[in-house]
mmCIF file with all atom_site columns, C-alpha atoms in Angstrom:
data_model
loop_
_atom_site.group_PDB
_atom_site.id
_atom_site.type_symbol
_atom_site.label_atom_id
_atom_site.label_alt_id
_atom_site.label_comp_id
_atom_site.label_asym_id
_atom_site.label_entity_id
_atom_site.label_seq_id
_atom_site.pdbx_PDB_ins_code
_atom_site.Cartn_x
_atom_site.Cartn_y
_atom_site.Cartn_z
_atom_site.occupancy
_atom_site.B_iso_or_equiv
_atom_site.pdbx_formal_charge
_atom_site.auth_seq_id
_atom_site.auth_comp_id
_atom_site.auth_asym_id
_atom_site.auth_atom_id
_atom_site.pdbx_PDB_model_num
ATOM 1   C CA . MET A 1 1   ? -13.549 -24.959 -8.645  1.00 90.00 ? 1231 MET A CA 1
ATOM 2   C CA . ALA A 1 2   ? -12.972 -24.030 -5.001  1.00 95.00 ? 1232 ALA A CA 1
ATOM 3   C CA . SER A 1 3   ? -10.243 -21.657 -6.170  1.00 96.00 ? 1233 SER A CA 1
ATOM 4   C CA . LEU A 1 4   ? -12.624 -19.829 -8.477  1.00 97.00 ? 1234 LEU A CA 1
ATOM 5   C CA . ALA A 1 5   ? -15.229 -19.689 -5.715  1.00 97.00 ? 1235 ALA A CA 1
ATOM 6   C CA . GLY A 1 6   ? -12.653 -18.147 -3.393  1.00 97.00 ? 1236 GLY A CA 1
ATOM 7   C CA . LEU A 1 7   ? -11.671 -15.547 -5.973  1.00 97.00 ? 1237 LEU A CA 1
ATOM 8   C CA . ALA A 1 8   ? -15.323 -14.725 -6.634  1.00 97.00 ? 1238 ALA A CA 1
ATOM 9   C CA . GLU A 1 9   ? -16.038 -14.368 -2.907  1.00 97.00 ? 1239 GLU A CA 1
ATOM 10  C CA . ALA A 1 10  ? -13.052 -12.086 -2.428  1.00 97.00 ? 1240 ALA A CA 1
ATOM 11  C CA . LEU A 1 11  ? -14.060 -9.931  -5.386  1.00 97.00 ? 1241 LEU A CA 1
ATOM 12  C CA . ARG A 1 12  ? -17.606 -9.730  -4.074  1.00 97.00 ? 1242 ARG A CA 1
ATOM 13  C CA . THR A 1 13  ? -16.824 -8.959  -0.427  1.00 97.00 ? 1243 THR A CA 1
ATOM 14  C CA . GLU A 1 14  ? -13.351 -7.424  -0.119  1.00 97.00 ? 1244 GLU A CA 1
ATOM 15  C CA . GLN A 1 15  ? -12.666 -3.852  -1.238  1.00 98.00 ? 1245 GLN A CA 1
ATOM 16  C CA . ALA A 1 16  ? -8.888  -4.191  -0.861  1.00 97.00 ? 1246 ALA A CA 1
ATOM 17  C CA . PHE A 1 17  ? -8.889  -7.311  -3.041  1.00 98.00 ? 1247 PHE A CA 1
ATOM 18  C CA . ARG A 1 18  ? -10.920 -5.515  -5.726  1.00 98.00 ? 1248 ARG A CA 1
ATOM 19  C CA . GLN A 1 19  ? -8.421  -2.637  -5.699  1.00 98.00 ? 1249 GLN A CA 1
ATOM 20  C CA . GLU A 1 20  ? -5.463  -4.991  -5.998  1.00 98.00 ? 1250 GLU A CA 1
ATOM 21  C CA . ALA A 1 21  ? -7.207  -6.975  -8.750  1.00 98.00 ? 1251 ALA A CA 1
ATOM 22  C CA . ALA A 1 22  ? -7.710  -3.683  -10.612 1.00 98.00 ? 1252 ALA A CA 1
ATOM 23  C CA . LEU A 1 23  ? -3.978  -3.022  -10.255 1.00 98.00 ? 1253 LEU A CA 1
ATOM 24  C CA . LEU A 1 24  ? -3.303  -6.422  -11.786 1.00 98.00 ? 1254 LEU A CA 1
ATOM 25  C CA . ALA A 1 25  ? -5.702  -5.683  -14.644 1.00 98.00 ? 1255 ALA A CA 1
ATOM 26  C CA . ALA A 1 26  ? -3.907  -2.399  -15.313 1.00 98.00 ? 1256 ALA A CA 1
ATOM 27  C CA . GLY A 1 27  ? -0.495  -3.920  -14.665 1.00 98.00 ? 1257 GLY A CA 1
ATOM 28  C CA . ILE A 1 28  ? -0.708  -6.607  -17.322 1.00 98.00 ? 1258 ILE A CA 1
ATOM 29  C CA . PRO A 1 29  ? -0.834  -4.189  -20.280 1.00 97.00 ? 1259 PRO A CA 1
ATOM 30  C CA . ALA A 1 30  ? 1.513   -1.771  -18.479 1.00 97.00 ? 1260 ALA A CA 1
ATOM 31  C CA . SER A 1 31  ? 4.106   -4.541  -18.194 1.00 97.00 ? 1261 SER A CA 1
ATOM 32  C CA . PHE A 1 32  ? 4.326   -4.601  -22.000 1.00 96.00 ? 1262 PHE A CA 1
ATOM 33  C CA . LEU A 1 33  ? 5.238   -0.900  -21.973 1.00 94.00 ? 1263 LEU A CA 1
ATOM 34  C CA . LEU A 1 34  ? 7.832   -1.212  -19.220 1.00 95.00 ? 1264 LEU A CA 1
ATOM 35  C CA . ALA A 1 35  ? 9.529   -4.539  -19.773 1.00 94.00 ? 1265 ALA A CA 1
ATOM 36  C CA . PRO A 1 36  ? 11.715  -5.324  -22.756 1.00 90.00 ? 1266 PRO A CA 1
ATOM 37  C CA . ASP A 1 37  ? 11.401  -9.106  -22.513 1.00 94.00 ? 1267 ASP A CA 1
ATOM 38  C CA . TYR A 1 38  ? 9.000   -11.840 -21.457 1.00 96.00 ? 1268 TYR A CA 1
ATOM 39  C CA . PHE A 1 39  ? 10.900  -12.742 -18.308 1.00 96.00 ? 1269 PHE A CA 1
ATOM 40  C CA . ARG A 1 40  ? 10.813  -9.192  -16.927 1.00 96.00 ? 1270 ARG A CA 1
ATOM 41  C CA . ARG A 1 41  ? 7.096   -8.899  -17.801 1.00 97.00 ? 1271 ARG A CA 1
ATOM 42  C CA . GLY A 1 42  ? 6.551   -12.140 -15.952 1.00 98.00 ? 1272 GLY A CA 1
ATOM 43  C CA . GLU A 1 43  ? 8.291   -10.715 -12.887 1.00 97.00 ? 1273 GLU A CA 1
ATOM 44  C CA . LEU A 1 44  ? 6.109   -7.610  -12.945 1.00 98.00 ? 1274 LEU A CA 1
ATOM 45  C CA . ILE A 1 45  ? 2.904   -9.622  -13.258 1.00 98.00 ? 1275 ILE A CA 1
ATOM 46  C CA . ALA A 1 46  ? 4.048   -12.248 -10.735 1.00 98.00 ? 1276 ALA A CA 1
ATOM 47  C CA . CYS A 1 47  ? 4.673   -9.694  -8.008  1.00 98.00 ? 1277 CYS A CA 1
ATOM 48  C CA . LEU A 1 48  ? 1.117   -8.371  -8.470  1.00 98.00 ? 1278 LEU A CA 1
ATOM 49  C CA . LEU A 1 49  ? -0.215  -11.928 -8.256  1.00 98.00 ? 1279 LEU A CA 1
ATOM 50  C CA . ALA A 1 50  ? 1.817   -12.348 -5.056  1.00 98.00 ? 1280 ALA A CA 1
ATOM 51  C CA . VAL A 1 51  ? 0.045   -9.308  -3.592  1.00 98.00 ? 1281 VAL A CA 1
ATOM 52  C CA . LEU A 1 52  ? -3.314  -10.925 -4.398  1.00 98.00 ? 1282 LEU A CA 1
ATOM 53  C CA . ALA A 1 53  ? -2.192  -14.201 -2.823  1.00 98.00 ? 1283 ALA A CA 1
ATOM 54  C CA . VAL A 1 54  ? -1.100  -12.498 0.397   1.00 98.00 ? 1284 VAL A CA 1
ATOM 55  C CA . GLU A 1 55  ? -4.334  -10.485 0.469   1.00 98.00 ? 1285 GLU A CA 1
ATOM 56  C CA . LEU A 1 56  ? -6.361  -13.693 0.136   1.00 98.00 ? 1286 LEU A CA 1
ATOM 57  C CA . LEU A 1 57  ? -4.429  -15.299 2.995   1.00 98.00 ? 1287 LEU A CA 1
ATOM 58  C CA . ASN A 1 58  ? -4.880  -12.199 5.139   1.00 98.00 ? 1288 ASN A CA 1
ATOM 59  C CA . THR A 1 59  ? -8.606  -12.170 4.420   1.00 98.00 ? 1289 THR A CA 1
ATOM 60  C CA . ALA A 1 60  ? -8.886  -15.854 5.298   1.00 97.00 ? 1290 ALA A CA 1
ATOM 61  C CA . ILE A 1 61  ? -7.062  -15.257 8.596   1.00 97.00 ? 1291 ILE A CA 1
ATOM 62  C CA . GLU A 1 62  ? -9.290  -12.285 9.436   1.00 96.00 ? 1292 GLU A CA 1
ATOM 63  C CA . LYS A 1 63  ? -12.500 -14.177 8.652   1.00 96.00 ? 1293 LYS A CA 1
ATOM 64  C CA . LEU A 1 64  ? -11.349 -17.157 10.698  1.00 96.00 ? 1294 LEU A CA 1
ATOM 65  C CA . CYS A 1 65  ? -10.439 -14.898 13.624  1.00 95.00 ? 1295 CYS A CA 1
ATOM 66  C CA . ASP A 1 66  ? -13.840 -13.216 13.439  1.00 93.00 ? 1296 ASP A CA 1
ATOM 67  C CA . ARG A 1 67  ? -15.508 -16.639 13.677  1.00 94.00 ? 1297 ARG A CA 1
ATOM 68  C CA . THR A 1 68  ? -13.603 -17.647 16.808  1.00 92.00 ? 1298 THR A CA 1
ATOM 69  C CA . THR A 1 69  ? -15.009 -14.901 19.037  1.00 87.00 ? 1299 THR A CA 1
ATOM 70  C CA . PRO A 1 70  ? -17.128 -11.792 18.574  1.00 83.00 ? 1300 PRO A CA 1
ATOM 71  C CA . GLU A 1 71  ? -15.328 -10.124 21.474  1.00 88.00 ? 1301 GLU A CA 1
ATOM 72  C CA . ILE A 1 72  ? -12.323 -7.843  21.130  1.00 90.00 ? 1302 ILE A CA 1
ATOM 73  C CA . ASP A 1 73  ? -9.266  -9.921  21.926  1.00 94.00 ? 1303 ASP A CA 1
ATOM 74  C CA . PRO A 1 74  ? -5.753  -8.433  21.992  1.00 96.00 ? 1304 PRO A CA 1
ATOM 75  C CA . VAL A 1 75  ? -4.209  -11.670 20.686  1.00 96.00 ? 1305 VAL A CA 1
ATOM 76  C CA . ILE A 1 76  ? -6.601  -11.788 17.728  1.00 96.00 ? 1306 ILE A CA 1
ATOM 77  C CA . LYS A 1 77  ? -5.925  -8.093  17.072  1.00 96.00 ? 1307 LYS A CA 1
ATOM 78  C CA . ALA A 1 78  ? -2.193  -8.860  16.951  1.00 97.00 ? 1308 ALA A CA 1
ATOM 79  C CA . ILE A 1 79  ? -2.828  -11.764 14.536  1.00 97.00 ? 1309 ILE A CA 1
ATOM 80  C CA . LYS A 1 80  ? -4.903  -9.536  12.257  1.00 96.00 ? 1310 LYS A CA 1
ATOM 81  C CA . ASP A 1 81  ? -2.272  -6.797  12.431  1.00 97.00 ? 1311 ASP A CA 1
ATOM 82  C CA . MET A 1 82  ? 0.418   -9.277  11.372  1.00 98.00 ? 1312 MET A CA 1
ATOM 83  C CA . GLY A 1 83  ? -1.690  -10.346 8.396   1.00 98.00 ? 1313 GLY A CA 1
ATOM 84  C CA . SER A 1 84  ? -2.117  -6.713  7.449   1.00 98.00 ? 1314 SER A CA 1
ATOM 85  C CA . ALA A 1 85  ? 1.640   -6.198  7.786   1.00 98.00 ? 1315 ALA A CA 1
ATOM 86  C CA . ALA A 1 86  ? 2.206   -9.121  5.407   1.00 98.00 ? 1316 ALA A CA 1
ATOM 87  C CA . VAL A 1 87  ? 0.009   -7.408  2.808   1.00 98.00 ? 1317 VAL A CA 1
ATOM 88  C CA . PHE A 1 88  ? 1.949   -4.183  3.347   1.00 98.00 ? 1318 PHE A CA 1
ATOM 89  C CA . CYS A 1 89  ? 5.245   -6.011  2.757   1.00 98.00 ? 1319 CYS A CA 1
ATOM 90  C CA . ALA A 1 90  ? 3.892   -7.589  -0.436  1.00 98.00 ? 1320 ALA A CA 1
ATOM 91  C CA . LEU A 1 91  ? 2.725   -4.178  -1.674  1.00 98.00 ? 1321 LEU A CA 1
ATOM 92  C CA . CYS A 1 92  ? 6.152   -2.689  -0.905  1.00 98.00 ? 1322 CYS A CA 1
ATOM 93  C CA . MET A 1 93  ? 7.827   -5.515  -2.823  1.00 98.00 ? 1323 MET A CA 1
ATOM 94  C CA . ALA A 1 94  ? 5.566   -4.918  -5.827  1.00 98.00 ? 1324 ALA A CA 1
ATOM 95  C CA . GLY A 1 95  ? 6.228   -1.194  -5.650  1.00 98.00 ? 1325 GLY A CA 1
ATOM 96  C CA . ILE A 1 96  ? 9.977   -1.715  -5.583  1.00 98.00 ? 1326 ILE A CA 1
ATOM 97  C CA . VAL A 1 97  ? 9.864   -4.076  -8.560  1.00 98.00 ? 1327 VAL A CA 1
ATOM 98  C CA . TRP A 1 98  ? 7.617   -1.779  -10.607 1.00 98.00 ? 1328 TRP A CA 1
ATOM 99  C CA . ILE A 1 99  ? 9.584   1.366   -9.749  1.00 97.00 ? 1329 ILE A CA 1
ATOM 100 C CA . GLY A 1 100 ? 12.801  -0.460  -10.659 1.00 97.00 ? 1330 GLY A CA 1
ATOM 101 C CA . ALA A 1 101 ? 11.322  -1.456  -14.013 1.00 96.00 ? 1331 ALA A CA 1
ATOM 102 C CA . ALA A 1 102 ? 10.209  2.131   -14.666 1.00 96.00 ? 1332 ALA A CA 1
ATOM 103 C CA . ILE A 1 103 ? 13.635  3.506   -13.800 1.00 96.00 ? 1333 ILE A CA 1
ATOM 104 C CA . GLU A 1 104 ? 15.285  0.879   -15.980 1.00 94.00 ? 1334 GLU A CA 1
ATOM 105 C CA . ARG A 1 105 ? 12.979  1.719   -18.881 1.00 94.00 ? 1335 ARG A CA 1
ATOM 106 C CA . PHE A 1 106 ? 12.979  5.534   -18.714 1.00 93.00 ? 1336 PHE A CA 1
ATOM 107 C CA . ALA A 1 107 ? 16.285  6.472   -17.100 1.00 87.00 ? 1337 ALA A CA 1
#
């Protein structure tokens, strides 16, 4: 139940997570249009789930950092920036996979 509580908290408090969850909601039916088989659909959906997972980890890191000190700290800023970079990498991965599937399907 802690997992569901974490998802609910993220949906309630994190705009980026809500946007990425909306992409997943749109991506599930879209995967049926793009992918010819179950395995490829699974890849498309899995990479969107990976984005959500990285976003949740980034959010957890940011919230933990915010609890350690209210002051601006260059080390904490660097930690938060690295978490943000991880989300960016996950989004790039998902984009590459989805663009590849679209090219494969329509080219």
